[in-house]
Short mmCIF file of C-alpha atoms and ligand atoms in Angstrom, two decimals:
data_model
loop_
_atom_site.label_atom_id
_atom_site.label_comp_id
_atom_site.label_asym_id
_atom_site.label_seq_id
_atom_site.Cartn_x
_atom_site.Cartn_y
_atom_site.Cartn_z
CA MET A 1 -19.13 -15.09 -10.63
CA ASN A 2 -19.84 -13.48 -6.24
CA GLY A 3 -23.38 -14.90 -5.49
CA ARG A 4 -23.62 -17.59 -8.01
CA VAL A 5 -23.86 -21.10 -8.79
CA ALA A 6 -19.96 -21.98 -10.85
CA ALA A 7 -20.33 -24.66 -13.17
CA VAL A 8 -16.11 -25.32 -12.12
CA PRO A 9 -14.52 -24.93 -9.10
CA GLN A 10 -13.18 -21.39 -9.33
CA PRO A 11 -12.81 -20.29 -5.84
CA SER A 12 -14.93 -16.98 -5.39
CA LYS A 13 -13.74 -13.27 -5.88
CA ILE A 14 -14.91 -10.19 -6.34
CA ILE A 15 -15.26 -8.31 -9.79
CA PRO A 16 -13.78 -4.78 -9.60
CA PRO A 17 -15.72 -2.58 -11.27
CA ASP A 18 -13.81 -1.38 -14.42
CA GLU A 19 -14.05 3.20 -13.54
CA PRO A 20 -14.68 4.54 -10.18
CA LEU A 21 -18.09 4.53 -9.22
CA PRO A 22 -20.49 7.51 -9.26
CA PRO A 23 -21.61 9.20 -5.82
CA LEU A 24 -25.21 7.31 -5.21
CA ARG A 25 -24.02 3.36 -6.43
CA LEU A 26 -20.70 4.20 -4.52
CA ILE A 27 -22.66 5.01 -1.18
CA ARG A 28 -24.99 2.16 -1.94
CA THR A 29 -21.52 -0.18 -2.32
CA VAL A 30 -19.79 1.04 0.13
CA VAL A 31 -23.24 0.45 2.37
CA ARG A 32 -23.28 -3.27 1.47
CA ASN A 33 -20.16 -4.26 0.78
CA PRO A 34 -16.41 -1.77 0.47
CA ILE A 35 -14.71 -4.03 -0.88
CA GLU A 36 -17.08 -4.12 -4.14
CA ALA A 37 -15.91 -0.51 -4.56
CA TRP A 38 -12.95 -0.36 -5.19
CA PRO A 39 -12.14 -0.19 -8.87
CA LYS A 40 -9.63 -2.12 -11.56
CA PRO A 41 -7.08 0.75 -10.74
CA VAL A 42 -6.59 -0.10 -7.13
CA TYR A 43 -5.35 -3.96 -8.47
CA GLU A 44 -3.62 -2.38 -11.27
CA GLN A 45 -1.74 1.13 -10.54
CA PRO A 46 1.13 1.85 -7.92
CA LEU A 47 -1.21 4.62 -6.27
CA TYR A 48 -4.67 5.29 -7.04
CA ARG A 49 -5.84 8.31 -5.98
CA SER A 50 -10.19 8.18 -5.16
CA ARG A 51 -12.00 10.87 -4.37
CA PHE A 52 -15.34 11.52 -2.51
CA MET A 53 -17.33 14.73 -1.71
CA GLY A 54 -13.73 16.46 -2.55
CA ARG A 55 -11.66 13.81 0.35
CA GLU A 56 -9.12 11.90 -1.65
CA THR A 57 -8.11 8.71 0.01
CA VAL A 58 -5.18 7.29 -1.52
CA PHE A 59 -4.39 3.05 -2.12
CA VAL A 60 -1.29 2.17 -2.38
CA SER A 61 -0.79 -1.00 -4.36
CA ASP A 62 2.89 -0.98 -5.02
CA PRO A 63 4.94 -3.27 -2.50
CA ASP A 64 7.95 -0.56 -3.03
CA LEU A 65 5.41 2.09 -1.86
CA VAL A 66 3.90 -0.06 0.60
CA ARG A 67 7.19 -0.60 2.53
CA GLN A 68 7.09 3.22 2.74
CA VAL A 69 3.84 3.54 4.41
CA LEU A 70 4.56 0.42 6.84
CA VAL A 71 8.32 0.66 7.31
CA ASP A 72 9.99 3.39 6.38
CA GLN A 73 7.87 6.24 7.10
CA ALA A 74 5.81 4.33 9.74
CA ASP A 75 6.29 7.39 11.85
CA ALA A 76 4.74 9.83 9.61
CA PHE A 77 0.96 7.69 9.46
CA ILE A 78 -1.24 6.94 12.15
CA LYS A 79 -4.35 4.53 12.25
CA ALA A 80 -7.25 5.96 10.13
CA GLU A 81 -10.45 7.71 11.51
CA THR A 82 -12.55 4.96 10.00
CA LEU A 83 -10.56 2.50 11.92
CA ARG A 84 -10.91 4.51 15.21
CA ARG A 85 -14.93 5.18 14.74
CA ALA A 86 -15.23 1.65 13.72
CA LEU A 87 -13.70 -0.20 16.84
CA GLN A 88 -12.67 2.75 19.51
CA PRO A 89 -16.76 2.22 20.92
CA VAL A 90 -16.11 -1.28 21.79
CA LEU A 91 -12.01 -1.83 22.38
CA GLY A 92 -11.56 1.81 24.03
CA ASP A 93 -7.88 3.18 22.91
CA ALA A 94 -5.75 -0.22 23.68
CA ILE A 95 -3.10 -1.40 21.52
CA LEU A 96 -4.99 -1.55 18.36
CA THR A 97 -6.14 1.83 18.51
CA ALA A 98 -3.76 3.90 19.94
CA ASP A 99 -0.75 5.18 17.96
CA GLY A 100 2.83 6.65 19.09
CA ALA A 101 3.78 6.10 22.87
CA ARG A 102 0.44 5.10 24.15
CA TRP A 103 0.62 2.31 21.86
CA ARG A 104 4.45 1.26 22.45
CA TRP A 105 3.97 1.02 26.08
CA GLN A 106 0.82 -1.35 25.33
CA ARG A 107 2.57 -3.47 22.66
CA GLN A 108 6.07 -3.36 24.97
CA ALA A 109 3.71 -5.13 27.92
CA ALA A 110 1.77 -8.07 25.46
CA ALA A 111 5.05 -8.58 23.34
CA PRO A 112 7.06 -11.41 26.30
CA ILE A 113 3.55 -13.38 25.46
CA PHE A 114 4.19 -13.85 22.19
CA ARG A 115 7.47 -14.92 22.15
CA PRO A 116 8.16 -18.69 20.77
CA ASP A 117 9.41 -20.02 23.62
CA GLN A 118 5.90 -18.58 24.80
CA ILE A 119 3.87 -19.69 21.43
CA ARG A 120 5.28 -23.72 21.94
CA THR A 121 3.53 -23.90 25.69
CA TYR A 122 0.12 -22.93 24.03
CA VAL A 123 0.79 -25.81 21.56
CA PRO A 124 -1.21 -28.11 23.83
CA ALA A 125 -4.25 -25.90 24.62
CA MET A 126 -5.14 -25.29 20.91
CA ILE A 127 -4.50 -29.28 20.38
CA ALA A 128 -6.87 -30.05 22.75
CA ALA A 129 -9.47 -27.94 21.57
CA ALA A 130 -9.42 -28.97 18.09
CA GLU A 131 -9.72 -32.42 19.47
CA ARG A 132 -12.53 -31.52 20.83
CA ARG A 133 -14.20 -30.56 17.59
CA ARG A 134 -12.73 -33.37 16.23
CA GLU A 135 -14.67 -35.46 18.40
CA LEU A 136 -17.67 -33.42 17.43
CA TRP A 137 -17.36 -33.62 14.36
CA LEU A 138 -17.25 -37.62 14.36
CA SER A 139 -20.14 -37.76 16.18
CA ARG A 140 -22.04 -35.70 13.22
CA LEU A 141 -20.79 -37.51 10.36
CA GLY A 142 -23.00 -37.24 7.28
CA GLU A 143 -24.66 -34.01 8.97
CA GLU A 144 -23.86 -29.99 7.12
CA VAL A 145 -21.98 -27.79 9.51
CA ASN A 146 -21.72 -23.81 9.00
CA VAL A 147 -17.80 -24.21 9.05
CA ALA A 148 -17.18 -20.35 9.93
CA GLN A 149 -19.33 -21.27 12.74
CA GLU A 150 -17.20 -24.27 13.86
CA MET A 151 -14.23 -22.35 13.37
CA LEU A 152 -15.12 -18.90 15.43
CA HIS A 153 -16.07 -21.42 18.32
CA THR A 154 -12.78 -23.44 18.57
CA THR A 155 -10.60 -20.13 18.07
CA PHE A 156 -12.60 -18.47 21.08
CA ASP A 157 -11.95 -21.43 22.84
CA ILE A 158 -8.45 -21.42 22.27
CA ILE A 159 -7.64 -17.16 22.70
CA ALA A 160 -9.79 -17.88 25.92
CA GLU A 161 -7.45 -20.06 27.05
CA THR A 162 -4.17 -19.14 26.43
CA MET A 163 -4.72 -15.44 26.99
CA LEU A 164 -7.49 -15.71 30.15
CA SER A 165 -6.41 -19.14 31.34
CA GLY A 166 -10.15 -20.31 30.42
CA ARG A 167 -13.11 -18.75 29.49
CA GLY A 168 -14.68 -18.16 32.19
CA GLY A 169 -18.70 -17.92 31.79
CA ILE A 170 -18.35 -16.10 29.01
CA ASP A 171 -21.11 -17.51 26.74
CA VAL A 172 -19.91 -17.82 23.19
CA ASP A 173 -22.34 -17.77 21.20
CA LYS A 174 -23.83 -14.40 22.74
CA VAL A 175 -20.44 -12.70 21.81
CA GLU A 176 -20.53 -14.41 18.49
CA LYS A 177 -24.08 -12.74 17.85
CA GLY A 178 -22.92 -9.35 19.21
CA ALA A 179 -20.00 -9.68 17.18
CA THR A 180 -21.99 -9.98 14.18
CA VAL A 181 -24.37 -7.29 15.10
CA TYR A 182 -21.57 -4.97 15.47
CA SER A 183 -19.61 -6.27 11.84
CA ASP A 184 -23.16 -5.56 10.10
CA SER A 185 -22.74 -1.92 11.30
CA ILE A 186 -19.14 -1.28 10.74
CA SER A 187 -19.94 -0.60 6.81
CA TRP A 188 -22.78 2.21 8.08
CA VAL A 189 -19.69 3.38 10.12
CA ILE A 190 -17.44 3.65 6.98
CA LEU A 191 -20.07 5.60 5.06
CA LEU A 192 -20.85 7.71 8.37
CA THR A 193 -16.66 8.98 8.23
CA LEU A 194 -16.62 9.48 4.42
CA LEU A 195 -19.04 11.91 4.78
CA ARG A 196 -17.72 13.53 7.80
CA ALA A 197 -20.95 12.91 10.14
CA PRO A 198 -20.15 13.24 13.73
CA ARG A 199 -19.18 10.46 15.93
CA TRP A 200 -23.08 10.94 17.73
CA MET A 201 -24.86 10.06 14.95
CA PRO A 202 -27.06 7.26 14.95
CA TYR A 203 -27.09 4.81 12.71
CA PRO A 204 -29.08 0.81 12.47
CA GLY A 205 -28.12 -1.14 14.61
CA ARG A 206 -26.14 0.45 17.07
CA GLY A 207 -28.20 0.03 20.11
CA ARG A 208 -28.07 -3.29 19.48
CA VAL A 209 -23.99 -3.05 19.33
CA GLU A 210 -23.73 -1.12 22.07
CA ARG A 211 -25.74 -3.71 24.02
CA ALA A 212 -23.54 -6.54 22.79
CA ARG A 213 -20.66 -4.39 24.03
CA ASP A 214 -21.32 -3.92 27.28
CA TYR A 215 -22.04 -7.64 27.90
CA LEU A 216 -18.64 -8.31 26.87
CA ARG A 217 -17.14 -5.80 28.59
CA ALA A 218 -19.35 -6.53 31.88
CA GLU A 219 -18.06 -10.62 31.41
CA VAL A 220 -14.11 -9.24 31.11
CA GLU A 221 -14.11 -6.82 34.02
CA ARG A 222 -16.27 -9.08 36.12
CA MET A 223 -13.25 -11.76 34.91
CA VAL A 224 -10.30 -8.85 35.95
CA ALA A 225 -11.63 -7.96 39.40
CA GLU A 226 -11.93 -11.96 40.16
CA ARG A 227 -8.28 -12.02 39.11
CA ARG A 228 -7.44 -9.56 41.35
CA ARG A 229 -8.86 -11.01 44.22
CA SER A 230 -7.38 -14.33 43.64
CA ASP A 231 -3.83 -15.25 44.57
CA GLN A 232 -3.27 -17.95 42.39
CA GLU A 233 -0.36 -17.63 39.86
CA ARG A 234 -1.22 -17.48 35.87
CA ASN A 235 0.86 -17.35 33.15
CA ASP A 236 -1.30 -15.25 31.39
CA LEU A 237 -2.04 -12.17 30.09
CA VAL A 238 -3.96 -10.41 32.92
CA THR A 239 -1.18 -11.75 34.87
CA ARG A 240 0.69 -9.88 32.45
CA LEU A 241 -1.32 -6.64 32.17
CA LEU A 242 -2.21 -5.98 35.79
CA ALA A 243 1.60 -6.29 36.17
CA VAL A 244 3.10 -4.04 34.09
CA THR A 245 4.08 -0.41 34.58
CA ASP A 246 4.45 2.87 32.66
CA PRO A 247 7.76 3.66 32.08
CA GLU A 248 6.94 7.07 31.93
CA THR A 249 4.61 7.74 34.92
CA GLY A 250 5.44 4.57 37.04
CA ARG A 251 2.08 3.92 37.43
CA ALA A 252 -0.27 0.70 36.54
CA MET A 253 -2.59 0.31 33.94
CA SER A 254 -5.64 1.32 34.89
CA GLU A 255 -8.77 -0.81 35.17
CA ARG A 256 -10.51 0.08 32.19
CA ASP A 257 -7.38 -0.05 30.10
CA VAL A 258 -6.69 -3.62 31.15
CA VAL A 259 -10.17 -4.71 30.08
CA ASP A 260 -9.70 -2.53 26.46
CA ASN A 261 -6.65 -5.03 25.66
CA LEU A 262 -8.51 -7.98 27.38
CA LEU A 263 -11.59 -7.10 24.82
CA THR A 264 -8.61 -6.44 22.30
CA PHE A 265 -6.92 -9.64 22.34
CA LEU A 266 -10.53 -11.59 22.32
CA VAL A 267 -11.72 -10.10 19.41
CA ALA A 268 -8.49 -9.12 16.99
CA GLY A 269 -7.38 -13.15 18.44
CA HIS A 270 -9.98 -15.42 17.33
CA GLU A 271 -12.34 -14.03 14.53
CA THR A 272 -8.93 -14.03 12.15
CA THR A 273 -7.78 -17.29 12.87
CA ALA A 274 -11.22 -18.55 12.10
CA LEU A 275 -11.63 -17.02 9.03
CA ALA A 276 -8.57 -18.03 7.41
CA LEU A 277 -9.38 -21.63 8.62
CA THR A 278 -13.19 -21.31 7.11
CA TRP A 279 -11.32 -20.15 3.76
CA THR A 280 -8.68 -22.78 3.95
CA PHE A 281 -11.43 -25.22 4.59
CA TYR A 282 -13.36 -24.31 1.25
CA LEU A 283 -10.79 -24.36 -0.95
CA LEU A 284 -9.52 -28.15 0.23
CA SER A 285 -13.30 -28.71 -0.82
CA LEU A 286 -12.85 -27.62 -4.25
CA HIS A 287 -9.10 -29.04 -4.42
CA PRO A 288 -9.42 -32.91 -2.44
CA GLU A 289 -6.18 -33.41 -4.57
CA ILE A 290 -4.29 -30.98 -2.19
CA ALA A 291 -6.47 -31.75 0.76
CA GLU A 292 -4.73 -35.30 0.45
CA ARG A 293 -1.62 -34.13 -0.02
CA VAL A 294 -2.18 -32.20 3.61
CA VAL A 295 -3.43 -35.33 5.70
CA GLN A 296 -0.26 -37.65 3.50
CA GLU A 297 1.76 -34.93 5.89
CA ILE A 298 -0.17 -35.03 8.83
CA GLU A 299 0.13 -38.55 8.37
CA THR A 300 3.81 -38.81 7.48
CA ALA A 301 4.95 -36.72 10.67
CA THR A 302 3.29 -38.46 13.02
CA GLN A 303 3.57 -41.79 12.21
CA GLY A 304 -0.31 -42.33 12.26
CA GLY A 305 -0.40 -41.25 16.47
CA SER A 306 -1.26 -38.12 17.79
CA LEU A 307 -0.28 -34.64 16.97
CA ARG A 308 1.89 -33.32 19.37
CA GLN A 309 3.88 -30.10 19.44
CA GLU A 310 7.08 -31.47 18.27
CA HIS A 311 5.37 -32.48 14.46
CA VAL A 312 3.46 -28.85 14.16
CA GLU A 313 6.69 -26.86 12.30
CA ALA A 314 7.66 -30.20 10.07
CA LEU A 315 3.87 -29.71 8.82
CA SER A 316 5.50 -27.03 6.01
CA TYR A 317 2.81 -28.16 3.53
CA THR A 318 0.05 -27.65 5.81
CA ARG A 319 1.40 -24.12 6.73
CA GLN A 320 1.64 -23.01 2.88
CA VAL A 321 -2.15 -24.37 1.97
CA VAL A 322 -3.26 -21.95 4.82
CA GLN A 323 -0.67 -18.68 3.51
CA GLU A 324 -2.07 -19.44 0.56
CA ALA A 325 -5.42 -19.33 1.94
CA MET A 326 -4.52 -16.24 3.34
CA ARG A 327 -3.52 -15.06 0.39
CA LEU A 328 -7.35 -15.70 -1.56
CA TYR A 329 -8.84 -14.22 1.24
CA PRO A 330 -7.07 -12.09 3.62
CA PRO A 331 -8.74 -11.85 6.78
CA ALA A 332 -7.79 -8.41 7.34
CA PRO A 333 -7.96 -7.41 3.76
CA VAL A 334 -7.43 -3.47 4.30
CA VAL A 335 -4.67 -1.55 6.29
CA VAL A 336 -5.67 1.74 6.99
CA ARG A 337 -4.08 4.43 7.79
CA ALA A 338 -4.50 8.16 7.81
CA ALA A 339 -0.55 10.69 7.11
CA ILE A 340 0.08 12.98 9.71
CA ARG A 341 2.28 15.22 7.89
CA ASP A 342 2.82 16.26 3.83
CA VAL A 343 4.47 12.79 2.79
CA HIS A 344 6.29 11.90 -0.58
CA LEU A 345 5.96 7.87 -1.77
CA GLY A 346 8.29 7.72 -4.31
CA ASN A 347 7.38 10.94 -6.49
CA GLU A 348 3.33 11.09 -5.68
CA LEU A 349 2.69 13.52 -2.30
CA ILE A 350 -0.02 12.29 0.38
CA ARG A 351 -1.42 15.50 1.98
CA ALA A 352 -1.55 15.60 6.32
CA GLY A 353 -4.71 13.81 6.57
CA SER A 354 -5.24 12.41 3.77
CA PRO A 355 -6.73 8.00 4.50
CA THR A 356 -4.08 5.85 3.54
CA TYR A 357 -5.40 2.49 2.23
CA ILE A 358 -3.04 -0.87 1.60
CA PRO A 359 -5.37 -2.50 -0.35
CA VAL A 360 -4.31 -6.19 1.16
CA TYR A 361 -6.81 -8.32 -0.86
CA ALA A 362 -6.23 -6.50 -4.28
CA ILE A 363 -1.88 -6.53 -4.04
CA HIS A 364 -2.55 -10.34 -3.07
CA ARG A 365 -4.27 -10.88 -6.71
CA ARG A 366 -1.97 -7.95 -9.08
CA HIS A 367 -1.30 -9.73 -12.05
CA LEU A 368 2.44 -7.87 -11.88
CA LEU A 369 3.27 -9.78 -8.75
CA TRP A 370 1.67 -13.09 -9.25
CA ASP A 371 1.22 -15.67 -11.85
CA GLU A 372 -2.31 -16.78 -12.26
CA PRO A 373 -3.67 -14.55 -9.00
CA ASP A 374 -7.00 -15.96 -8.72
CA THR A 375 -5.73 -19.38 -9.04
CA PHE A 376 -5.15 -21.44 -5.15
CA ASP A 377 -1.51 -22.77 -5.63
CA PRO A 378 0.29 -23.48 -1.76
CA ASP A 379 3.30 -23.85 -3.83
CA ARG A 380 3.80 -20.52 -4.07
CA PHE A 381 4.89 -20.88 -0.12
CA ALA A 382 7.66 -23.01 -1.04
CA PRO A 383 10.49 -21.54 0.49
CA GLU A 384 12.48 -20.94 -2.57
CA ALA A 385 9.73 -19.67 -4.49
CA VAL A 386 9.21 -17.22 -1.42
CA ARG A 387 12.35 -16.29 -1.22
CA VAL A 388 12.77 -14.53 -4.69
CA ARG A 389 9.50 -12.54 -4.29
CA HIS A 390 8.78 -8.76 -2.79
CA ARG A 391 9.02 -9.23 1.12
CA TYR A 392 5.90 -6.47 0.16
CA ALA A 393 3.39 -8.39 -2.14
CA TYR A 394 1.87 -10.55 0.71
CA LEU A 395 0.81 -8.87 3.92
CA PRO A 396 -1.73 -11.02 5.32
CA PHE A 397 -0.37 -9.44 8.99
CA GLY A 398 0.37 -5.95 8.30
CA ALA A 399 4.17 -5.33 8.31
CA GLY A 400 6.35 -2.60 9.65
CA PRO A 401 6.22 -2.33 13.69
CA ARG A 402 2.22 -2.27 13.74
CA ILE A 403 2.68 -6.14 12.12
CA CYS A 404 0.14 -8.77 13.87
CA ILE A 405 1.52 -9.63 17.45
CA GLY A 406 -0.21 -13.11 17.07
CA MET A 407 1.39 -13.94 13.86
CA SER A 408 2.90 -16.91 14.73
CA PHE A 409 -0.02 -17.63 17.40
CA ALA A 410 -2.24 -17.51 14.65
CA LEU A 411 -0.17 -19.58 11.71
CA THR A 412 0.68 -21.91 14.53
CA GLU A 413 -2.98 -22.10 15.73
CA ALA A 414 -4.08 -22.81 12.15
CA VAL A 415 -1.84 -25.61 11.10
CA VAL A 416 -3.21 -27.79 14.66
CA ILE A 417 -6.49 -27.00 13.90
CA LEU A 418 -6.21 -28.06 9.91
CA ALA A 419 -4.01 -30.98 10.80
CA THR A 420 -6.36 -32.55 13.59
CA LEU A 421 -9.63 -31.87 11.79
CA LEU A 422 -8.32 -33.24 8.37
CA ARG A 423 -7.53 -36.99 10.04
CA GLY A 424 -10.94 -38.85 9.34
CA VAL A 425 -13.12 -36.17 8.67
CA ARG A 426 -13.27 -34.46 4.87
CA PRO A 427 -15.56 -31.32 5.21
CA SER A 428 -17.20 -31.07 1.63
CA LEU A 429 -19.12 -28.10 0.10
CA ARG A 430 -22.88 -28.10 -0.32
CA PRO A 431 -23.29 -28.59 -3.62
CA GLY A 432 -23.52 -25.82 -5.59
CA TYR A 433 -23.04 -23.57 -2.87
CA VAL A 434 -20.93 -20.31 -3.74
CA PRO A 435 -19.89 -18.00 -1.01
CA GLU A 436 -19.92 -14.42 -1.50
CA LEU A 437 -17.35 -12.10 -0.20
CA LYS A 438 -18.31 -9.64 2.81
CA GLN A 439 -16.33 -7.48 3.48
CA ARG A 440 -16.73 -5.95 7.05
CA ILE A 441 -13.35 -5.24 8.85
CA THR A 442 -12.89 -8.89 7.67
CA LEU A 443 -13.22 -10.61 4.79
CA ARG A 444 -16.20 -12.81 5.44
CA PRO A 445 -18.27 -15.75 3.83
CA ALA A 446 -21.48 -13.29 3.69
CA ALA A 447 -23.62 -16.57 5.08
CA GLY A 448 -21.67 -18.47 5.80
CA MET A 449 -20.31 -22.17 5.13
CA PRO A 450 -21.69 -24.96 5.00
CA MET A 451 -19.94 -27.99 4.63
CA GLN A 452 -20.91 -31.62 4.90
CA LEU A 453 -18.81 -33.66 7.24
CA GLN A 454 -17.53 -36.87 5.53
CA PRO A 455 -15.57 -39.74 6.94
CA ARG A 456 -11.88 -39.67 5.53
CA THR A 457 -10.75 -43.09 4.60
CA GLN A 458 -7.53 -43.92 6.62
CA HIS A 459 -4.60 -43.44 4.88
CA THR A 460 -1.12 -45.73 4.71
CA VAL A 461 2.00 -44.15 5.95
CA ALA A 462 3.92 -42.85 3.28
CA GLU A 463 7.87 -42.55 3.66
CA PRO A 464 8.81 -38.66 3.85
CA SER A 465 9.88 -37.46 0.54
C1 HEM B 1 -4.99 -15.21 10.54
C2 HEM B 1 -5.35 -14.60 11.85
C3 HEM B 1 -4.93 -12.89 12.09
C4 HEM B 1 -4.56 -12.13 10.96
C5 HEM B 1 -5.22 -12.51 9.27
C6 HEM B 1 -4.24 -11.07 11.46
C7 HEM B 1 -4.13 -9.73 10.87
C8 HEM B 1 -3.63 -8.58 11.44
C9 HEM B 1 -2.98 -8.00 10.79
C10 HEM B 1 -3.16 -6.91 9.27
C11 HEM B 1 -2.84 -6.70 11.85
C12 HEM B 1 -2.49 -4.85 11.55
C13 HEM B 1 -3.20 -3.87 11.44
C14 HEM B 1 -2.50 -2.67 10.89
O1 HEM B 1 -1.59 -2.69 10.76
O2 HEM B 1 -3.64 -2.02 11.37
C15 HEM B 1 -2.98 -7.24 12.78
C16 HEM B 1 -2.74 -6.26 14.41
C17 HEM B 1 -2.92 -6.93 15.57
N1 HEM B 1 -3.33 -8.55 15.78
FE1 HEM B 1 -3.64 -9.98 13.87
N2 HEM B 1 -4.18 -11.32 13.07
C18 HEM B 1 -4.57 -12.70 13.10
C19 HEM B 1 -4.47 -13.22 14.47
C20 HEM B 1 -4.51 -12.96 15.85
C21 HEM B 1 -4.21 -13.22 17.14
C22 HEM B 1 -3.92 -14.65 17.62
C23 HEM B 1 -3.87 -12.36 17.44
C24 HEM B 1 -3.39 -12.74 19.06
C25 HEM B 1 -3.09 -13.20 19.72
C26 HEM B 1 -3.80 -11.18 17.15
C27 HEM B 1 -3.64 -9.73 17.89
C28 HEM B 1 -3.50 -8.57 16.74
C29 HEM B 1 -3.14 -7.26 17.66
C30 HEM B 1 -3.29 -7.29 19.53
C31 HEM B 1 -2.86 -6.24 16.60
C32 HEM B 1 -2.25 -4.99 17.14
C33 HEM B 1 -1.31 -4.75 16.84
C34 HEM B 1 -0.60 -3.71 17.38
O3 HEM B 1 -1.12 -2.28 16.86
O4 HEM B 1 1.37 -3.32 17.42
N3 HEM B 1 -4.00 -11.16 15.72
N4 HEM B 1 -3.20 -8.42 12.87
#
């Protein structure tokens, strides 16, 4: 049903080909939408080997084997060449793209600002940004907005406010346009890597990507230079990165490393959460009864008053809704690695150098792991259901040492934004619109998420059940 008008509100999904695609179709599909090239066995088999031009890519879908790759034998894998080629030109050799000691140092430097006590201090900024968006929405009731774009703006405000203590002069629209050009070029990068073409090879959009990157880098460089000159004390990521020293050499981070890391946090820290929220709004529009349950929970927790930090932890069903939306639409639909030596996964041998993919989107829809996997059901994330499920059946944030450093930040932020926006507003999907799933590095609705902002009638506050 991808891309067509549906009669019943079944959420959009990818229809995998039964068999591996022949080479030319594979190339066309990889450029258009790589996730559509994953054949059915990726969804069904514990481990699947795909071959292209004599080279093997291994898809690991069985949770026990996933654990081997991401946790137990994590030291036998590094980030794959596709990821490096796609991200290093923009993000350099920072926390997301580095490996080994270089990665460890950067991870340790950033870790303290993601501790639970720190995350609590970010909640007021999250609530403020969400309330600003809500005010805007309330002033536009009856209009149609692109919720995908709306969420990008909201989460960018939050990441800039909490990590950089303000967005400075950064023009978010310009950044987003650059990010779109950039992501649209990613599939070319994936293809060129598959074809083993050299890194300098031109591809459509490359010039525009480089201009967008130069703009964002220049803005962040300017911000860092201002902060070096300023004697104002701030407890944010910029301060931490400027203060950190390499335990081996005792040297401070170079200007370039600081900028690369800030860019990484700006990029990794807002689009993913924006997509989680976009897909959540989509699913809630298809399931008004679940949206009602969420609103009821919010009204009960806040007793009809403003949302405050202490309410956020009580919003367990709201959180389950976000978790379930990320099962159906994981913002990062695949985690990519490459083996650095021969590795045994159960009875299977992964040869040194083999790209090894954890196809998160496919794992989240495996019939072996999930009942009616295409159905939206937030009760799957009730504590008793989570307890009996395999830990590695659900991987929106990855797992092991490279697990998303912003996981708690993102979940808190998503709950805050949802809880704030759903009060008073009911975003309703444009009738007949079926979003098409598109994989770049993230999983997006190809043509946005047009939704009409309808008023939500006031609720009476129910007693907690
Ligand atoms: C719903 C939102 C998010 C999702 C789905 C998500 C997903 C992921 C995934 C799957 C990884 C692991 C990649 C791998 O193993 O190759 C990752 C890593 C990372 N994420 Fe997130 N992320 C989200 C939000 C955030 C936020 C809010 C931040 C920062 C504030 C952030 C910063 C990072 C960083 C820096 C890494 C690299 C960590 C490392 O390699 O040590 N992410 N994310």
